[in-house]
């Protein structure tokens, strides 16, 4: 491969300023968010628009250079960084950052792939609309990355994953053609669903360059409560009760074990623990109401009243101000940070049929204690979606390194258990390079072969994010 | 091809009673629902379960016999009947009709593809849950057909199309393998979205044999109102107001022109017209409330009150009993029958960005009057989804035949207009054989080629429902 000719072709297409080859310039694009891996790249290229993305893809095709598409580089499964061969380029979408259009009556927003999620959220609010996709990285992740990983987050219970929020896509194919599917339609049954094939494909089938996303009316009010429960089983009963009484008003239902909040209290002592005594588990509930604050209060108070009466819940606090609600959410949002400050741990982003969660936690906690005595389960997550962040920390009195060396064994115990309970080993983070091998153990040969067939048909030269997903 | 050997292999696989070859036995499977087309088939085969479906597919593959999968045969685009070559078999899924499981806590139902939609709805209700998919043919259509055509219906506004209601699929591939993807998970990001590729593919990529569908809590109450409005523009303003004030409680929003209700009144005089005077357009609204009938009444009355005050709506009736609500829905549901009794007409199942609907109707009505003076627009549909049944009837004083002979021209005017307004020429019925050529005019070569690539990769022998979709 004539590297010189390749880079010159890229410079001709984008201008020299947007083809980064110096190590210092490339560095920020080569290491993943959790700083676990640093790859190498021939160059980092930064096209300004879809036509330039297509031009770069055609150049890469001509020179047979692999492409790693990258948005905010906030992924958690090594999906947006190149390998160490140094043969690929990173194609950053960050300059494609326009809000193209908002249609308040159609409840849609059309955005470039490199648009920061929070920017799109704010544009929606300015039009008196809600873009419900919301996750920890929203200040730096991009819409293209959200769609390529089918991001989840905290509002899935009511509004669905990124997939359910997308009506149309613009995609540059591995052949360097532009697929314009930017339709803002709720119903369109005219052939194969290409949109959902690109969503969640982590850039291995093409490069998402723009999308039409659904918007919703802004709720009049949001109310938050923290309920203390004895067991995950009781948390599930509270979920069923809340779903039945509150319907779509229920927009958040997060489970946290007491250990999670103990760690938050230890590392963020400024965050007040809201109960007089400890409880085994806690549920953070959120209602989003289209009527009024008074209506939401009545609904939430009646729900909590019934739950206390039925002894599903042991105690509860209802936030009486936005500040109090934020304080309750901060407890939830700081679990990951508190965990990090406590020391290394082994993370599992898993999902289960909601009805199996309590049994899964009991069975898997037991298995882990048998094999790794003293290990600590830091279990929390989006219970309403069946999505647990089932993290395992070393015993407090033992060296963390010794425990971390057994990560493969621990993953095996957890993932095999997930599989037995009909779950998924990647709920919302994707496969990337991190779980690409692991998934082979849990998917049937039929499914893996279908995925390979599709990959080969759409990207026969295997230039689109090779080494990821499949 | 050795027909004798082929049929014997089928009989060996299913038992002779389930391989129909006599004309009288096959007849019911060969003509489409609207009786516009009758095909021919080597045989109609009726497997009892997924393993038998796979066996038949492998036999067909060996003998290179095309397969037309069929559920309730209620499709509207000639997607479920064979062509006239007599070389294909019809594979009826009707014997795969079990409810496999209901999980009330996970809010899921697992059903065979040949299960009648209404049977699945009733099973959900028996478990105190709602399966919201609902359409005119629900008493005879099947879940497999609903998914293969991505059926819409009357609850899409709140709950989405069949696609959004499906969590997992079991599929027999064109190779006769069984893909078990019957996962009941809200979040699962482990590779390509095969599920959504089969949904809406009308049996051209594989045969759906079972599905996991989402359930919802049964609403406490449903309330219906009929509002009279001056223009489609006012109907859109009422929609925006209702979405903002009622949120997800709004589950139905149907538009009907006065001519629609005039036809209903003429052919079904027993259905009372609920207003003192005629109005240009009407909107049927439905609220589904998780709280109480009293709460729903307050919400609906406040909404209608505001709409009257803002002069968005001219008059309204609120159903005060289930019988009255049914009567209002009967007006809507009998439009198609009234139209059929009035005489032939040319139907268009189209969708548009919701914000463009009023302009589309005005522009297209005008174009049609210019080209076909005196023709009558019978316009109604799921306004909340942007989905119109934009039907065109002959002038009352002219022979219908003369008008119907110009169907191709009329379709062209309507579909070209849909395309200019960013819409779809098939909102909820699919392409089948009926719109397979037509769609080539409106989709880009890039999109058509991607569809062909996928079809060829998954079904290289082109045995799965050939001549449909692509």
Short mmCIF file of N, CA and C in Angstrom, two decimals, chain A residues 103 105-107 129 149-150 152-153 156 158 161 163 173 177-179 183-198 200-201 204-205 217 240 243-248 290-291 295 299 351-355 382 385 387 422-431 439 443 446-447 450-451 453-455 457-458 469-470, chain B residues 103 105-107 129 149-150 152-153 156 158 161 163 173 177-179 183-198 200-201 204-205 217 240 243-248 290-291 295 299 351-355 382 385 387 422-431 439 443 446-447 450-451 453-455 457-458 469-470:
data_model
loop_
_atom_site.label_atom_id
_atom_site.label_comp_id
_atom_site.label_asym_id
_atom_site.label_seq_id
_atom_site.Cartn_x
_atom_site.Cartn_y
_atom_site.Cartn_z
N UNK A 103 -38.90 19.43 13.63
CA UNK A 103 -40.29 19.54 13.21
C UNK A 103 -41.15 19.24 14.44
N UNK A 105 -44.34 19.62 15.07
CA UNK A 105 -45.63 18.96 14.86
C UNK A 105 -45.42 17.46 14.56
N UNK A 106 -44.40 17.17 13.77
CA UNK A 106 -44.09 15.76 13.49
C UNK A 106 -43.35 15.09 14.65
N UNK A 107 -42.96 15.89 15.63
CA UNK A 107 -42.18 15.38 16.76
C UNK A 107 -40.92 14.66 16.29
N UNK A 129 -39.84 20.43 23.20
CA UNK A 129 -39.97 18.99 22.99
C UNK A 129 -38.90 18.25 23.79
N UNK A 149 -24.32 1.88 18.67
CA UNK A 149 -24.29 0.94 19.79
C UNK A 149 -25.68 0.69 20.35
N UNK A 150 -26.71 1.25 19.71
CA UNK A 150 -28.08 1.13 20.24
C UNK A 150 -28.11 1.45 21.73
N UNK A 152 -28.71 2.65 25.51
CA UNK A 152 -29.88 2.50 26.38
C UNK A 152 -30.05 3.72 27.27
N UNK A 153 -29.63 3.59 28.53
CA UNK A 153 -29.70 4.72 29.44
C UNK A 153 -30.87 4.63 30.38
N UNK A 156 -35.22 4.16 29.07
CA UNK A 156 -35.64 3.07 28.19
C UNK A 156 -37.00 2.50 28.59
N UNK A 158 -39.68 3.82 29.50
CA UNK A 158 -40.80 4.50 28.88
C UNK A 158 -40.61 4.69 27.38
N UNK A 161 -34.91 2.03 23.65
CA UNK A 161 -33.51 2.25 23.36
C UNK A 161 -33.35 3.22 22.19
N UNK A 163 -32.59 2.57 19.31
CA UNK A 163 -33.26 1.96 18.16
C UNK A 163 -34.71 2.41 18.04
N UNK A 173 -22.23 3.72 2.74
CA UNK A 173 -22.00 2.28 2.66
C UNK A 173 -20.51 1.98 2.49
N UNK A 177 -21.11 4.79 -1.14
CA UNK A 177 -22.35 5.40 -1.63
C UNK A 177 -23.12 5.97 -0.44
N UNK A 178 -24.01 6.91 -0.74
CA UNK A 178 -24.81 7.52 0.33
C UNK A 178 -26.23 6.97 0.26
N UNK A 179 -26.64 6.31 1.33
CA UNK A 179 -28.02 5.83 1.46
C UNK A 179 -28.81 6.90 2.18
N UNK A 183 -36.11 9.52 6.55
CA UNK A 183 -37.56 9.66 6.55
C UNK A 183 -38.07 9.90 7.97
N UNK A 184 -39.02 10.78 8.10
CA UNK A 184 -39.59 11.06 9.42
C UNK A 184 -40.98 10.47 9.54
N UNK A 185 -41.09 9.17 9.26
CA UNK A 185 -42.41 8.52 9.18
C UNK A 185 -42.59 7.51 10.30
N UNK A 186 -43.79 7.49 10.88
CA UNK A 186 -44.12 6.50 11.91
C UNK A 186 -44.46 5.14 11.30
N UNK A 187 -44.86 5.14 10.06
CA UNK A 187 -45.23 3.89 9.38
C UNK A 187 -44.63 3.92 7.98
N UNK A 188 -43.90 2.90 7.63
CA UNK A 188 -43.31 2.83 6.29
C UNK A 188 -42.94 1.38 6.02
N UNK A 189 -43.82 0.67 5.34
CA UNK A 189 -43.58 -0.76 5.08
C UNK A 189 -43.25 -0.98 3.62
N UNK A 190 -42.09 -0.50 3.22
CA UNK A 190 -41.70 -0.62 1.81
C UNK A 190 -40.35 -1.33 1.68
N UNK A 191 -40.30 -2.54 2.19
CA UNK A 191 -39.09 -3.32 1.97
C UNK A 191 -38.31 -3.57 3.25
N UNK A 192 -37.10 -4.07 3.07
CA UNK A 192 -36.31 -4.53 4.22
C UNK A 192 -35.92 -3.36 5.12
N UNK A 193 -35.85 -3.67 6.39
CA UNK A 193 -35.56 -2.67 7.41
C UNK A 193 -34.05 -2.46 7.50
N UNK A 194 -33.53 -1.69 6.56
CA UNK A 194 -32.09 -1.41 6.56
C UNK A 194 -31.70 -0.59 7.79
N UNK A 195 -32.58 0.33 8.17
CA UNK A 195 -32.29 1.20 9.32
C UNK A 195 -31.84 0.39 10.54
N UNK A 196 -32.62 -0.61 10.91
CA UNK A 196 -32.30 -1.35 12.13
C UNK A 196 -31.09 -2.27 11.96
N UNK A 197 -30.70 -2.51 10.71
CA UNK A 197 -29.48 -3.29 10.49
C UNK A 197 -28.25 -2.45 10.83
N UNK A 198 -28.27 -1.16 10.49
CA UNK A 198 -27.12 -0.30 10.81
C UNK A 198 -27.10 0.07 12.30
N UNK A 200 -26.90 -0.43 15.97
CA UNK A 200 -26.33 -1.52 16.77
C UNK A 200 -25.24 -2.30 16.08
N UNK A 201 -24.90 -1.94 14.83
CA UNK A 201 -23.87 -2.69 14.09
C UNK A 201 -22.47 -2.16 14.39
N UNK A 204 -19.76 -1.56 11.64
CA UNK A 204 -19.16 -2.64 10.85
C UNK A 204 -19.85 -2.87 9.52
N UNK A 205 -20.99 -2.21 9.29
CA UNK A 205 -21.73 -2.40 8.03
C UNK A 205 -21.82 -1.12 7.21
N UNK A 217 -43.67 15.28 23.67
CA UNK A 217 -44.00 16.49 24.41
C UNK A 217 -43.16 16.56 25.69
N UNK A 240 -44.12 -4.06 39.19
CA UNK A 240 -45.41 -4.46 38.60
C UNK A 240 -46.53 -3.55 39.08
N UNK A 243 -46.15 -0.14 37.37
CA UNK A 243 -46.53 -0.18 35.95
C UNK A 243 -48.05 -0.20 35.81
N UNK A 244 -48.68 -0.97 36.68
CA UNK A 244 -50.13 -1.10 36.56
C UNK A 244 -50.84 0.19 36.97
N UNK A 245 -50.33 0.89 37.98
CA UNK A 245 -51.02 2.09 38.46
C UNK A 245 -50.62 3.35 37.74
N UNK A 246 -49.40 3.42 37.25
CA UNK A 246 -48.90 4.67 36.67
C UNK A 246 -48.75 4.61 35.15
N UNK A 247 -48.84 3.42 34.56
CA UNK A 247 -48.74 3.31 33.11
C UNK A 247 -47.47 3.97 32.60
N UNK A 248 -47.61 4.72 31.51
CA UNK A 248 -46.45 5.33 30.86
C UNK A 248 -45.92 6.52 31.64
N UNK A 290 -47.73 14.51 32.29
CA UNK A 290 -48.12 15.51 31.30
C UNK A 290 -49.19 16.46 31.84
N UNK A 291 -49.67 16.22 33.07
CA UNK A 291 -50.74 17.06 33.60
C UNK A 291 -50.23 18.16 34.52
N UNK A 295 -50.99 16.46 40.25
CA UNK A 295 -51.44 15.14 39.81
C UNK A 295 -50.36 14.09 40.02
N UNK A 299 -50.45 10.68 42.43
CA UNK A 299 -50.20 9.36 41.85
C UNK A 299 -49.07 8.65 42.61
N UNK A 351 -28.52 -8.27 30.75
CA UNK A 351 -29.97 -8.13 30.86
C UNK A 351 -30.62 -9.49 31.02
N UNK A 352 -31.81 -9.47 31.58
CA UNK A 352 -32.54 -10.71 31.87
C UNK A 352 -34.02 -10.47 31.65
N UNK A 353 -34.79 -11.54 31.42
CA UNK A 353 -36.24 -11.35 31.52
C UNK A 353 -36.51 -10.80 32.92
N UNK A 354 -37.34 -9.76 33.00
CA UNK A 354 -37.52 -9.06 34.27
C UNK A 354 -37.98 -10.01 35.38
N UNK A 355 -38.79 -10.98 34.99
CA UNK A 355 -39.33 -11.93 35.97
C UNK A 355 -38.25 -12.85 36.56
N UNK A 382 -30.93 -0.72 35.70
CA UNK A 382 -32.22 -0.29 35.19
C UNK A 382 -33.20 -1.47 35.31
N UNK A 385 -35.97 -2.26 32.87
CA UNK A 385 -35.58 -2.79 31.55
C UNK A 385 -34.95 -4.17 31.66
N UNK A 387 -32.17 -4.69 33.05
CA UNK A 387 -30.74 -4.45 32.79
C UNK A 387 -30.00 -4.20 34.10
N UNK A 422 -31.73 -17.07 30.43
CA UNK A 422 -32.31 -16.50 29.21
C UNK A 422 -31.96 -15.04 28.99
N UNK A 423 -30.79 -14.63 29.48
CA UNK A 423 -30.41 -13.22 29.37
C UNK A 423 -29.39 -12.94 28.28
N UNK A 424 -28.88 -11.71 28.32
CA UNK A 424 -27.90 -11.27 27.33
C UNK A 424 -26.64 -10.78 28.05
N UNK A 425 -25.47 -11.09 27.49
CA UNK A 425 -24.22 -10.68 28.13
C UNK A 425 -23.82 -9.25 27.76
N UNK A 426 -24.58 -8.62 26.87
CA UNK A 426 -24.36 -7.19 26.63
C UNK A 426 -25.70 -6.51 26.44
N UNK A 427 -26.16 -5.83 27.47
CA UNK A 427 -27.49 -5.23 27.42
C UNK A 427 -27.49 -3.94 26.64
N UNK A 428 -26.54 -3.04 26.97
CA UNK A 428 -26.60 -1.73 26.34
C UNK A 428 -25.26 -1.21 25.86
N UNK A 429 -24.17 -1.95 26.04
CA UNK A 429 -22.87 -1.42 25.64
C UNK A 429 -22.38 -1.95 24.31
N UNK A 430 -22.93 -3.05 23.83
CA UNK A 430 -22.47 -3.62 22.56
C UNK A 430 -21.40 -4.68 22.76
N UNK A 431 -20.80 -5.12 21.64
CA UNK A 431 -19.79 -6.17 21.69
C UNK A 431 -18.38 -5.60 21.48
N UNK A 439 -19.04 -13.76 22.87
CA UNK A 439 -20.41 -13.98 22.40
C UNK A 439 -20.52 -15.31 21.65
N UNK A 443 -24.13 -17.55 21.46
CA UNK A 443 -25.04 -17.51 20.32
C UNK A 443 -24.91 -18.82 19.54
N UNK A 446 -26.14 -21.00 14.00
CA UNK A 446 -27.06 -20.46 12.99
C UNK A 446 -27.02 -18.93 13.03
N UNK A 447 -27.09 -18.36 14.24
CA UNK A 447 -27.13 -16.91 14.36
C UNK A 447 -25.79 -16.28 13.96
N UNK A 450 -25.48 -16.32 10.22
CA UNK A 450 -26.30 -15.28 9.58
C UNK A 450 -25.62 -13.92 9.69
N UNK A 451 -25.05 -13.64 10.86
CA UNK A 451 -24.35 -12.37 11.02
C UNK A 451 -23.16 -12.28 10.06
N UNK A 453 -22.82 -13.85 7.23
CA UNK A 453 -23.33 -13.74 5.86
C UNK A 453 -23.67 -12.28 5.53
N UNK A 454 -24.31 -11.61 6.48
CA UNK A 454 -24.69 -10.21 6.25
C UNK A 454 -23.44 -9.33 6.17
N UNK A 455 -22.54 -9.54 7.10
CA UNK A 455 -21.29 -8.76 7.07
C UNK A 455 -20.58 -8.94 5.72
N UNK A 457 -21.76 -9.91 2.87
CA UNK A 457 -22.52 -9.39 1.72
C UNK A 457 -22.40 -7.87 1.62
N UNK A 458 -22.45 -7.18 2.76
CA UNK A 458 -22.46 -5.72 2.71
C UNK A 458 -21.05 -5.12 2.69
N UNK A 469 -17.46 -6.72 16.77
CA UNK A 469 -18.75 -7.40 16.68
C UNK A 469 -18.61 -8.84 16.18
N UNK A 470 -18.13 -9.01 14.95
CA UNK A 470 -18.14 -10.34 14.32
C UNK A 470 -16.78 -10.60 13.70
N UNK B 103 -45.70 -14.45 30.41
CA UNK B 103 -44.93 -14.05 31.59
C UNK B 103 -45.44 -12.67 31.99
N UNK B 105 -45.03 -10.85 34.70
CA UNK B 105 -44.08 -9.92 35.31
C UNK B 105 -43.15 -9.33 34.25
N UNK B 106 -42.72 -10.17 33.30
CA UNK B 106 -41.87 -9.67 32.21
C UNK B 106 -42.69 -8.95 31.14
N UNK B 107 -44.00 -9.03 31.28
CA UNK B 107 -44.90 -8.43 30.28
C UNK B 107 -44.59 -8.95 28.88
N UNK B 129 -53.36 -8.62 31.14
CA UNK B 129 -52.40 -7.84 30.36
C UNK B 129 -53.02 -7.46 29.02
N UNK B 149 -45.56 -8.56 7.79
CA UNK B 149 -45.95 -7.32 7.11
C UNK B 149 -45.79 -6.11 8.02
N UNK B 150 -45.23 -6.30 9.21
CA UNK B 150 -45.09 -5.19 10.17
C UNK B 150 -46.41 -4.45 10.30
N UNK B 152 -49.79 -2.49 11.26
CA UNK B 152 -49.99 -1.26 12.02
C UNK B 152 -51.26 -1.34 12.85
N UNK B 153 -52.31 -0.69 12.35
CA UNK B 153 -53.58 -0.76 13.05
C UNK B 153 -53.87 0.48 13.85
N UNK B 156 -51.11 2.21 17.07
CA UNK B 156 -49.70 2.52 16.77
C UNK B 156 -49.26 3.80 17.45
N UNK B 158 -49.74 4.97 20.29
CA UNK B 158 -49.22 4.77 21.64
C UNK B 158 -48.20 3.63 21.70
N UNK B 161 -45.86 -0.05 15.85
CA UNK B 161 -46.24 -1.10 14.90
C UNK B 161 -45.89 -2.48 15.46
N UNK B 163 -43.56 -4.26 14.65
CA UNK B 163 -42.10 -4.27 14.88
C UNK B 163 -41.75 -3.86 16.30
N UNK B 173 -34.77 -20.60 8.37
CA UNK B 173 -34.02 -19.92 7.30
C UNK B 173 -34.27 -20.63 5.96
N UNK B 177 -32.68 -24.21 8.41
CA UNK B 177 -32.18 -24.22 9.78
C UNK B 177 -33.14 -23.43 10.67
N UNK B 178 -33.08 -23.71 11.96
CA UNK B 178 -33.95 -22.99 12.90
C UNK B 178 -33.13 -21.96 13.67
N UNK B 179 -33.48 -20.70 13.51
CA UNK B 179 -32.86 -19.62 14.28
C UNK B 179 -33.71 -19.40 15.52
N UNK B 183 -35.98 -14.42 22.55
CA UNK B 183 -35.54 -13.76 23.77
C UNK B 183 -36.60 -12.75 24.22
N UNK B 184 -36.82 -12.70 25.51
CA UNK B 184 -37.81 -11.76 26.05
C UNK B 184 -37.12 -10.61 26.76
N UNK B 185 -36.19 -9.96 26.06
CA UNK B 185 -35.34 -8.95 26.68
C UNK B 185 -35.62 -7.57 26.12
N UNK B 186 -35.66 -6.57 27.01
CA UNK B 186 -35.83 -5.17 26.58
C UNK B 186 -34.53 -4.58 26.05
N UNK B 187 -33.43 -5.14 26.45
CA UNK B 187 -32.13 -4.64 26.02
C UNK B 187 -31.25 -5.82 25.67
N UNK B 188 -30.69 -5.82 24.49
CA UNK B 188 -29.81 -6.91 24.07
C UNK B 188 -28.98 -6.42 22.89
N UNK B 189 -27.78 -5.96 23.18
CA UNK B 189 -26.93 -5.41 22.12
C UNK B 189 -25.77 -6.35 21.83
N UNK B 190 -26.11 -7.48 21.23
CA UNK B 190 -25.08 -8.49 20.96
C UNK B 190 -25.06 -8.86 19.49
N UNK B 191 -24.88 -7.84 18.66
CA UNK B 191 -24.71 -8.15 17.24
C UNK B 191 -25.84 -7.63 16.39
N UNK B 192 -25.86 -8.07 15.14
CA UNK B 192 -26.80 -7.50 14.17
C UNK B 192 -28.24 -7.84 14.52
N UNK B 193 -29.10 -6.90 14.20
CA UNK B 193 -30.52 -7.01 14.52
C UNK B 193 -31.23 -7.87 13.47
N UNK B 194 -31.06 -9.17 13.60
CA UNK B 194 -31.70 -10.09 12.64
C UNK B 194 -33.22 -10.02 12.77
N UNK B 195 -33.70 -9.86 13.99
CA UNK B 195 -35.15 -9.81 14.23
C UNK B 195 -35.84 -8.82 13.30
N UNK B 196 -35.34 -7.60 13.27
CA UNK B 196 -36.02 -6.57 12.48
C UNK B 196 -35.83 -6.77 10.98
N UNK B 197 -34.86 -7.58 10.61
CA UNK B 197 -34.70 -7.89 9.19
C UNK B 197 -35.83 -8.82 8.71
N UNK B 198 -36.22 -9.76 9.54
CA UNK B 198 -37.32 -10.67 9.16
C UNK B 198 -38.68 -9.99 9.28
N UNK B 200 -41.37 -7.53 8.56
CA UNK B 200 -41.63 -6.69 7.39
C UNK B 200 -41.04 -7.23 6.10
N UNK B 201 -40.37 -8.37 6.13
CA UNK B 201 -39.76 -8.93 4.91
C UNK B 201 -40.75 -9.80 4.13
N UNK B 204 -39.84 -13.25 2.57
CA UNK B 204 -38.86 -13.41 1.47
C UNK B 204 -37.46 -13.74 1.97
N UNK B 205 -37.24 -13.69 3.29
CA UNK B 205 -35.90 -13.98 3.82
C UNK B 205 -35.89 -15.19 4.75
N UNK B 217 -49.73 -3.30 30.90
CA UNK B 217 -50.82 -3.40 31.88
C UNK B 217 -52.14 -3.08 31.17
N UNK B 240 -51.67 17.95 18.27
CA UNK B 240 -50.56 18.49 19.06
C UNK B 240 -51.03 18.83 20.48
N UNK B 243 -51.58 15.55 22.40
CA UNK B 243 -50.32 14.90 22.77
C UNK B 243 -49.68 15.61 23.95
N UNK B 244 -49.74 16.94 23.91
CA UNK B 244 -49.08 17.68 24.97
C UNK B 244 -49.83 17.54 26.30
N UNK B 245 -51.17 17.50 26.27
CA UNK B 245 -51.92 17.45 27.52
C UNK B 245 -52.15 16.04 28.04
N UNK B 246 -52.22 15.08 27.15
CA UNK B 246 -52.58 13.71 27.57
C UNK B 246 -51.41 12.73 27.52
N UNK B 247 -50.31 13.11 26.90
CA UNK B 247 -49.14 12.22 26.83
C UNK B 247 -49.53 10.86 26.29
N UNK B 248 -49.02 9.82 26.93
CA UNK B 248 -49.23 8.46 26.45
C UNK B 248 -50.65 7.96 26.71
N UNK B 290 -54.67 4.59 33.05
CA UNK B 290 -54.28 3.58 34.03
C UNK B 290 -54.82 3.91 35.42
N UNK B 291 -55.48 5.08 35.57
CA UNK B 291 -55.96 5.45 36.89
C UNK B 291 -57.43 5.11 37.11
N UNK B 295 -60.76 10.06 36.29
CA UNK B 295 -59.59 10.81 35.85
C UNK B 295 -59.58 11.00 34.34
N UNK B 299 -59.67 14.55 32.15
CA UNK B 299 -58.62 14.84 31.16
C UNK B 299 -59.23 15.15 29.81
N UNK B 351 -48.28 7.12 4.00
CA UNK B 351 -47.94 7.84 5.21
C UNK B 351 -47.14 9.07 4.86
N UNK B 352 -47.17 10.03 5.75
CA UNK B 352 -46.50 11.32 5.56
C UNK B 352 -45.95 11.80 6.88
N UNK B 353 -44.94 12.70 6.84
CA UNK B 353 -44.62 13.40 8.08
C UNK B 353 -45.90 14.08 8.55
N UNK B 354 -46.22 13.96 9.82
CA UNK B 354 -47.52 14.42 10.32
C UNK B 354 -47.73 15.91 10.01
N UNK B 355 -46.64 16.66 10.08
CA UNK B 355 -46.73 18.10 9.84
C UNK B 355 -47.08 18.45 8.39
N UNK B 382 -55.23 6.99 10.21
CA UNK B 382 -54.60 7.08 11.52
C UNK B 382 -53.76 8.35 11.56
N UNK B 385 -50.50 8.74 13.41
CA UNK B 385 -49.32 8.03 12.87
C UNK B 385 -48.90 8.59 11.52
N UNK B 387 -50.67 8.31 8.90
CA UNK B 387 -51.09 7.26 7.96
C UNK B 387 -52.50 7.54 7.45
N UNK B 422 -42.36 13.76 1.07
CA UNK B 422 -41.50 12.97 1.97
C UNK B 422 -42.20 11.79 2.60
N UNK B 423 -43.21 11.24 1.93
CA UNK B 423 -43.98 10.15 2.51
C UNK B 423 -43.63 8.78 1.97
N UNK B 424 -44.46 7.80 2.31
CA UNK B 424 -44.27 6.41 1.88
C UNK B 424 -45.51 5.91 1.16
N UNK B 425 -45.33 5.16 0.07
CA UNK B 425 -46.47 4.66 -0.69
C UNK B 425 -47.05 3.38 -0.10
N UNK B 426 -46.42 2.85 0.95
CA UNK B 426 -47.06 1.75 1.67
C UNK B 426 -46.79 1.93 3.15
N UNK B 427 -47.80 2.41 3.86
CA UNK B 427 -47.62 2.73 5.28
C UNK B 427 -47.68 1.48 6.13
N UNK B 428 -48.72 0.66 5.92
CA UNK B 428 -48.88 -0.49 6.83
C UNK B 428 -49.24 -1.79 6.14
N UNK B 429 -49.38 -1.81 4.83
CA UNK B 429 -49.80 -3.04 4.15
C UNK B 429 -48.64 -3.82 3.53
N UNK B 430 -47.51 -3.18 3.31
CA UNK B 430 -46.38 -3.87 2.68
C UNK B 430 -46.35 -3.66 1.17
N UNK B 431 -45.46 -4.40 0.51
CA UNK B 431 -45.30 -4.30 -0.95
C UNK B 431 -45.92 -5.48 -1.68
N UNK B 439 -42.54 0.51 -6.29
CA UNK B 439 -41.58 1.07 -5.33
C UNK B 439 -40.26 1.44 -6.02
N UNK B 443 -37.71 4.53 -4.58
CA UNK B 443 -36.52 4.26 -3.77
C UNK B 443 -35.28 4.47 -4.63
N UNK B 446 -29.40 2.98 -4.64
CA UNK B 446 -28.58 2.50 -3.51
C UNK B 446 -29.42 1.62 -2.59
N UNK B 447 -30.62 2.07 -2.27
CA UNK B 447 -31.47 1.30 -1.35
C UNK B 447 -31.94 -0.01 -1.99
N UNK B 450 -29.11 -2.47 -2.01
CA UNK B 450 -28.86 -3.05 -0.68
C UNK B 450 -29.88 -4.14 -0.38
N UNK B 451 -31.14 -3.88 -0.72
CA UNK B 451 -32.18 -4.89 -0.50
C UNK B 451 -31.88 -6.15 -1.31
N UNK B 453 -28.97 -7.15 -2.36
CA UNK B 453 -27.78 -7.80 -1.80
C UNK B 453 -28.16 -8.68 -0.62
N UNK B 454 -29.02 -8.15 0.25
CA UNK B 454 -29.44 -8.92 1.43
C UNK B 454 -30.27 -10.14 1.01
N UNK B 455 -31.19 -9.92 0.09
CA UNK B 455 -32.01 -11.04 -0.39
C UNK B 455 -31.11 -12.14 -0.98
N UNK B 457 -27.95 -12.71 -0.46
CA UNK B 457 -27.06 -13.34 0.53
C UNK B 457 -27.82 -14.36 1.38
N UNK B 458 -29.05 -14.03 1.77
CA UNK B 458 -29.77 -14.92 2.69
C UNK B 458 -30.54 -16.02 1.95
N UNK B 469 -41.97 -8.24 -2.78
CA UNK B 469 -41.10 -7.22 -2.18
C UNK B 469 -40.01 -6.75 -3.14
N UNK B 470 -39.12 -7.66 -3.54
CA UNK B 470 -37.93 -7.27 -4.32
C UNK B 470 -37.77 -8.22 -5.50
#
